[in-house]
């Protein structure tokens, strides 16, 4: 059994710590989230929604039912018990079907802020959500950008991930200042507790942070990663079925939306490239190393995909301050070979190949790189099989 207690607020200088004591099979631990004290009045201590969603995967992973020693949103308890646990077990056969037991229910709408927010990383998806909601009225207008340390800077957290989080946060803060928006940054030890692959749990980690702020946000936009026609429950990445996740994680106080779900990544890249604000701030890089001259390493798959898309759209020159264009050009043909080799399993590359063909940018050299990519992959697979069966002739 996992037992979760009511959260408590502690002041710590200019910050506040929202801590929740919990135990797993008698072993005690604390889940915490750290906020700026400016948002203290909006933090929820009356309901256990945030810690339930944050620790749900701990129950699914260990097969422990979860008992809540305090109120929880009546809607959330119903949706988790009747839909989400079953869906997550269908999506991941390592998870065990568990039950959530609450000692009381919260039927109240706790929202005071009547506003909206969205997660913001300076990436393509978050810029698309930000600009596609400009001009909305209360309570759908984005007043706040959020930024979390719950796994996207390193699956299992720790000091290395925290340093990357702080570095990326500086860039988000600079953009927000120019855009006249406020940033709510949330540090947490959730990753250290879950010790799970980020992609398997990512939507829930972010939703858990935001459920602490239900008094502020009436609406929250979680940028979609995949278009709606790619909805797929048989995927380890929770983003493939965010339409289900987010509607089921909404409560009496807050609505979650999977934003821009009808757009492909190419549509989004094309859309954001209309806005000069993105030219100096676009940050798509997944490379956590520190030694690059530009904001983006211009070699990792995500950098290459974005830069290639921008080039095909005739917009790459506008992003010369965030990509190293020489490094990109040196790697481009090799990357197009990889796009050809992964078009079946990677939806982004499938769309990108369609654009490459439309613009007539595929040539013989790319098929050479394609063959070399396939050969390397086959060699890797053979080595893996030999390693698994070392004694077989
Ligand atoms: Zn990169």
XYZ file of C-alpha atoms and ligand atoms in Angstrom:
394
model
C 0.000 0.000 0.000
C 1.089 3.579 -0.743
C -0.262 6.090 1.793
C -0.243 9.805 0.907
C -0.758 12.556 3.514
C -2.030 16.132 3.049
C 0.536 18.599 1.611
C 2.134 21.230 3.847
C 3.551 24.653 2.961
C 6.875 25.858 4.332
C 8.398 29.285 3.643
C 12.046 29.316 2.621
C 13.155 32.918 1.956
C 11.726 34.020 -1.392
C 10.483 30.500 -2.086
C 7.846 28.170 -0.710
C 8.123 24.427 -0.456
C 5.000 22.312 -0.864
C 5.802 18.971 0.757
C 3.774 15.788 0.935
C 4.722 12.927 3.211
C 4.011 9.463 1.836
C 4.959 5.867 2.526
C 5.430 2.858 0.276
C 5.012 -0.468 2.120
C 5.924 1.275 5.387
C 8.945 3.138 3.988
C 8.604 6.917 4.498
C 9.502 9.572 1.942
C 8.650 13.177 0.992
C 7.546 14.525 -2.390
C 8.263 18.242 -2.724
C 7.681 21.058 -5.201
C 9.454 24.413 -4.923
C 7.770 27.662 -6.086
C 8.458 31.363 -5.892
C 6.643 32.765 -2.834
C 4.810 35.169 -5.232
C 2.445 32.302 -6.022
C 1.889 31.150 -2.447
C -1.782 32.245 -2.385
C -2.528 30.008 -5.383
C -0.986 26.804 -4.039
C -3.377 23.992 -3.188
C -3.046 22.353 0.216
C -6.712 21.378 0.522
C -6.626 18.551 -2.020
C -4.200 15.708 -2.758
C -4.663 15.832 -6.555
C -1.066 16.816 -7.411
C 0.635 14.163 -5.288
C -1.819 11.481 -6.460
C -1.025 12.168 -10.127
C 2.704 12.515 -9.384
C 2.924 9.242 -7.486
C 0.415 7.268 -9.585
C 3.221 5.563 -11.556
C 4.845 4.435 -8.313
C 1.634 2.497 -7.590
C 1.387 1.138 -11.135
C 5.058 0.098 -11.123
C 5.004 -1.615 -7.711
C 1.385 -2.884 -7.800
C 0.512 -1.015 -4.591
C -2.968 0.475 -4.123
C -2.876 4.159 -3.138
C -4.663 5.426 -0.013
C -5.187 9.176 0.307
C -5.343 10.552 3.865
C -7.094 13.734 2.798
C -9.544 15.049 0.193
C -9.102 14.565 -3.541
C -11.033 15.956 -6.507
C -14.144 13.792 -6.924
C -13.816 14.015 -10.701
C -10.148 13.060 -10.684
C -10.697 10.068 -8.392
C -13.472 8.826 -10.705
C -11.498 9.275 -13.936
C -8.308 7.697 -12.571
C -10.071 4.662 -11.120
C -12.432 4.104 -14.061
C -10.364 5.116 -17.095
C -6.734 6.109 -16.626
C -5.418 3.122 -14.648
C -6.946 0.744 -17.184
C -5.622 2.778 -20.113
C -2.086 3.009 -18.673
C -2.049 -0.750 -18.015
C -3.136 -1.358 -21.616
C -0.361 0.940 -22.824
C 2.309 -0.682 -20.661
C 2.120 -4.372 -19.750
C 4.654 -3.935 -16.921
C 2.117 -1.860 -14.965
C -0.283 -3.507 -12.515
C -3.941 -2.559 -12.136
C -4.343 -0.817 -8.779
C -7.105 1.024 -6.892
C -7.122 4.543 -5.436
C -8.898 4.896 -2.094
C -9.714 8.364 -0.723
C -10.993 9.244 2.742
C -12.937 12.276 1.446
C -13.883 14.045 -1.776
C -13.516 17.639 -2.901
C -16.394 18.796 -5.149
C -15.441 22.508 -5.047
C -14.164 24.693 -7.873
C -11.136 26.210 -6.115
C -10.102 28.451 -9.016
C -9.557 32.157 -8.243
C -7.225 33.253 -11.049
C -9.488 32.736 -14.113
C -6.480 32.605 -16.371
C -4.464 30.213 -18.487
C -0.889 29.017 -18.751
C 1.291 26.754 -20.808
C 4.586 24.939 -20.415
C 7.353 26.787 -22.200
C 10.756 25.513 -23.285
C 11.441 27.792 -26.318
C 10.886 24.679 -28.493
C 8.682 24.375 -31.605
C 5.637 22.915 -29.794
C 5.629 25.466 -26.992
C 6.137 28.437 -29.335
C 3.242 27.133 -31.481
C 0.934 26.952 -28.447
C 2.029 30.385 -27.257
C 1.382 32.124 -30.583
C -1.753 30.160 -31.493
C -3.412 31.399 -28.273
C -2.505 35.052 -28.610
C -5.608 37.232 -28.585
C -7.662 34.807 -26.471
C -9.803 36.293 -23.703
C -10.008 35.374 -20.020
C -9.972 32.585 -18.876
C -8.263 31.286 -22.041
C -5.525 33.934 -22.358
C -1.985 32.809 -21.560
C -0.694 35.031 -18.766
C 1.942 32.677 -17.419
C 4.606 30.454 -18.908
C 5.632 27.483 -16.806
C 8.910 25.618 -16.667
C 9.529 22.466 -14.621
C 12.305 20.273 -13.396
C 10.471 16.948 -13.455
C 12.404 14.830 -15.952
C 12.820 16.673 -19.251
C 16.380 17.680 -18.261
C 17.355 14.134 -17.209
C 14.935 11.240 -16.587
C 16.031 10.447 -13.042
C 16.665 14.012 -11.860
C 19.683 14.702 -9.642
C 22.104 17.624 -9.631
C 23.137 17.314 -13.294
C 19.493 17.630 -14.430
C 18.982 20.515 -12.003
C 21.896 22.424 -13.539
C 20.491 21.944 -17.080
C 17.073 23.073 -15.791
C 18.574 26.257 -14.321
C 20.493 26.998 -17.531
C 17.443 26.517 -19.770
C 15.298 28.520 -17.342
C 17.510 31.583 -17.890
C 16.676 31.498 -21.603
C 12.927 31.092 -20.912
C 13.086 34.032 -18.464
C 14.797 36.253 -21.057
C 12.110 35.478 -23.658
C 9.283 35.983 -21.125
C 10.668 39.342 -20.062
C 10.675 40.533 -23.691
C 7.167 39.130 -24.237
C 5.814 40.698 -21.018
C 4.808 37.344 -19.516
C 5.519 35.911 -16.092
C 7.353 32.612 -15.671
C 6.408 30.113 -12.987
C 9.316 27.737 -12.483
C 8.781 24.598 -10.426
C 11.598 22.461 -9.117
C 10.718 19.065 -7.641
C 12.195 15.765 -6.503
C 9.525 13.796 -8.439
C 12.085 12.347 -10.904
C 14.298 11.077 -8.071
C 11.256 9.343 -6.530
C 9.809 7.794 -9.699
C 13.099 6.603 -11.238
C 11.210 5.917 -14.470
C 11.759 6.691 -18.127
C 10.563 10.249 -18.790
C 8.685 9.429 -22.028
C 6.646 6.778 -20.184
C 5.411 9.328 -17.661
C 5.963 12.830 -19.049
C 2.399 14.184 -19.293
C 1.613 13.098 -15.733
C 4.748 14.671 -14.280
C 3.845 18.080 -15.747
C 0.145 17.755 -14.825
C 1.176 16.960 -11.262
C 3.092 20.270 -11.032
C 0.148 22.216 -12.454
C -2.450 20.605 -10.171
C -0.667 22.449 -7.343
C -1.756 25.685 -9.076
C -5.433 24.936 -9.725
C -6.371 28.120 -7.885
C -4.484 30.143 -10.506
C -5.084 28.285 -13.793
C -8.607 27.691 -15.015
C -7.150 26.411 -18.274
C -3.800 24.887 -19.024
C -2.423 24.068 -22.477
C -0.093 21.132 -22.735
C 1.562 21.350 -26.152
C 0.852 18.247 -28.230
C 3.840 16.338 -29.567
C 1.956 14.240 -32.115
C -1.028 15.081 -34.331
C -4.397 13.540 -33.523
C -4.260 10.984 -36.353
C -1.256 9.417 -34.576
C -3.276 8.695 -31.384
C -1.886 5.404 -30.148
C -2.399 3.717 -26.802
C 0.117 1.011 -27.682
C 3.052 3.327 -27.209
C 5.350 3.768 -24.231
C 5.333 7.541 -24.803
C 2.301 9.010 -22.988
C 2.252 11.947 -25.457
C 0.721 9.660 -28.110
C -2.544 9.575 -26.126
C -2.552 13.004 -24.509
C -6.091 13.721 -25.649
C -7.206 10.982 -23.254
C -4.695 11.783 -20.485
C -5.419 15.477 -20.311
C -9.214 15.306 -20.408
C -9.050 12.701 -17.612
C -6.610 14.741 -15.505
C -8.899 17.795 -15.498
C -10.715 18.520 -12.223
C -13.587 20.705 -10.977
C -11.074 23.604 -10.895
C -8.845 23.220 -13.963
C -9.178 22.094 -17.592
C -6.206 20.609 -19.406
C -6.009 20.792 -23.207
C -3.718 19.064 -25.672
C -3.014 22.154 -27.778
C -2.549 22.381 -31.560
C -3.365 18.715 -31.925
C -4.323 19.030 -35.600
C -0.868 20.237 -36.643
C 2.144 18.200 -37.719
C 5.594 19.297 -36.531
C 6.176 20.781 -39.991
C 2.935 22.797 -39.743
C 4.061 24.099 -36.354
C 7.576 24.951 -37.578
C 6.106 26.833 -40.515
C 3.661 28.663 -38.211
C 6.238 29.815 -35.654
C 8.687 30.955 -38.336
C 6.298 33.853 -39.048
C 7.173 35.334 -35.655
C 10.511 37.204 -35.405
C 10.420 36.636 -31.610
C 11.445 33.031 -32.296
C 14.566 33.858 -34.335
C 16.862 34.410 -31.359
C 15.143 32.086 -28.912
C 14.277 28.809 -30.655
C 15.817 26.026 -28.567
C 15.114 22.463 -29.687
C 18.366 20.754 -28.727
C 18.339 17.526 -26.717
C 22.089 17.526 -26.264
C 22.766 18.167 -22.589
C 26.464 18.982 -23.051
C 27.616 22.520 -22.473
C 30.346 23.346 -24.977
C 28.454 24.591 -28.043
C 28.896 28.035 -29.550
C 25.219 28.336 -30.491
C 22.048 27.725 -28.475
C 21.475 24.463 -30.386
C 24.232 21.902 -30.989
C 23.196 21.659 -34.679
C 24.111 17.952 -34.815
C 21.546 16.033 -32.695
C 18.501 14.578 -34.482
C 16.133 17.216 -33.145
C 18.430 20.073 -34.204
C 18.947 18.503 -37.640
C 15.218 17.866 -38.160
C 14.261 21.416 -37.216
C 17.052 23.084 -39.197
C 16.296 20.932 -42.266
C 12.575 21.755 -42.030
C 13.380 25.469 -41.757
C 15.721 25.240 -44.754
C 13.051 23.492 -46.849
C 10.600 26.224 -45.836
C 13.140 28.874 -46.898
C 13.489 30.222 -43.346
C 16.735 28.790 -41.968
C 18.748 32.013 -42.550
C 16.477 33.744 -40.034
C 17.701 31.356 -37.334
C 21.446 31.925 -37.882
C 21.840 33.105 -34.276
C 20.517 29.875 -32.753
C 21.945 27.228 -35.125
C 25.536 26.836 -36.257
C 24.760 26.730 -39.997
C 28.223 25.416 -41.006
C 27.933 22.436 -38.664
C 24.387 21.820 -39.906
C 25.424 21.901 -43.597
C 28.296 19.478 -42.895
C 25.861 16.967 -41.384
C 22.841 17.513 -43.620
C 23.340 14.823 -46.273
C 24.123 12.164 -43.663
C 20.963 13.155 -41.789
C 18.798 12.964 -44.923
C 20.135 9.392 -45.349
C 18.887 8.677 -41.817
C 15.492 10.225 -42.616
C 15.208 7.794 -45.561
C 16.149 4.910 -43.259
C 13.665 5.731 -40.481
C 10.620 6.888 -42.433
C 8.572 3.850 -41.342
C 9.083 4.061 -37.576
C 9.415 7.821 -37.123
C 6.365 9.956 -37.915
C 8.397 13.190 -37.942
C 10.824 11.766 -40.497
C 7.937 10.403 -42.575
C 6.498 13.938 -42.814
C 9.944 15.395 -43.444
C 10.609 12.951 -46.280
C 7.322 13.965 -47.879
C 8.488 17.598 -47.780
C 11.944 16.665 -49.134
C 10.315 14.844 -52.062
C 7.900 17.705 -52.685
C 10.811 20.141 -52.869
C 12.814 17.651 -55.018
C 15.737 17.652 -52.584
C 16.545 13.933 -52.593
C 19.527 12.894 -54.714
C 21.803 9.873 -55.192
C 24.180 10.976 -52.453
C 21.351 10.608 -49.925
C 20.712 7.018 -51.016
C 24.429 6.391 -50.415
C 24.078 7.677 -46.846
C 20.841 5.676 -46.515
C 22.689 2.420 -47.394
C 25.475 3.248 -44.972
C 22.903 3.971 -42.209
C 21.132 0.648 -42.862
C 24.452 -1.243 -42.895
C 25.515 0.264 -39.543
C 22.125 -0.590 -38.045
C 22.360 -4.196 -39.260
C 25.899 -4.532 -37.869
C 24.678 -3.226 -34.507
C 21.799 -5.738 -34.487
C 24.097 -8.668 -35.311
C 26.496 -7.629 -32.538
C 23.564 -7.509 -30.103
C 22.423 -11.043 -31.083
C 25.987 -12.397 -30.698
C 26.284 -10.728 -27.279
C 22.986 -12.327 -26.193
C 23.987 -15.822 -27.387
C 27.793 -15.961 -26.938
C 28.087 -19.782 -26.892
C 26.031 -20.601 -29.982
C 27.920 -21.586 -33.134
Zn 21.059 19.566 -30.713
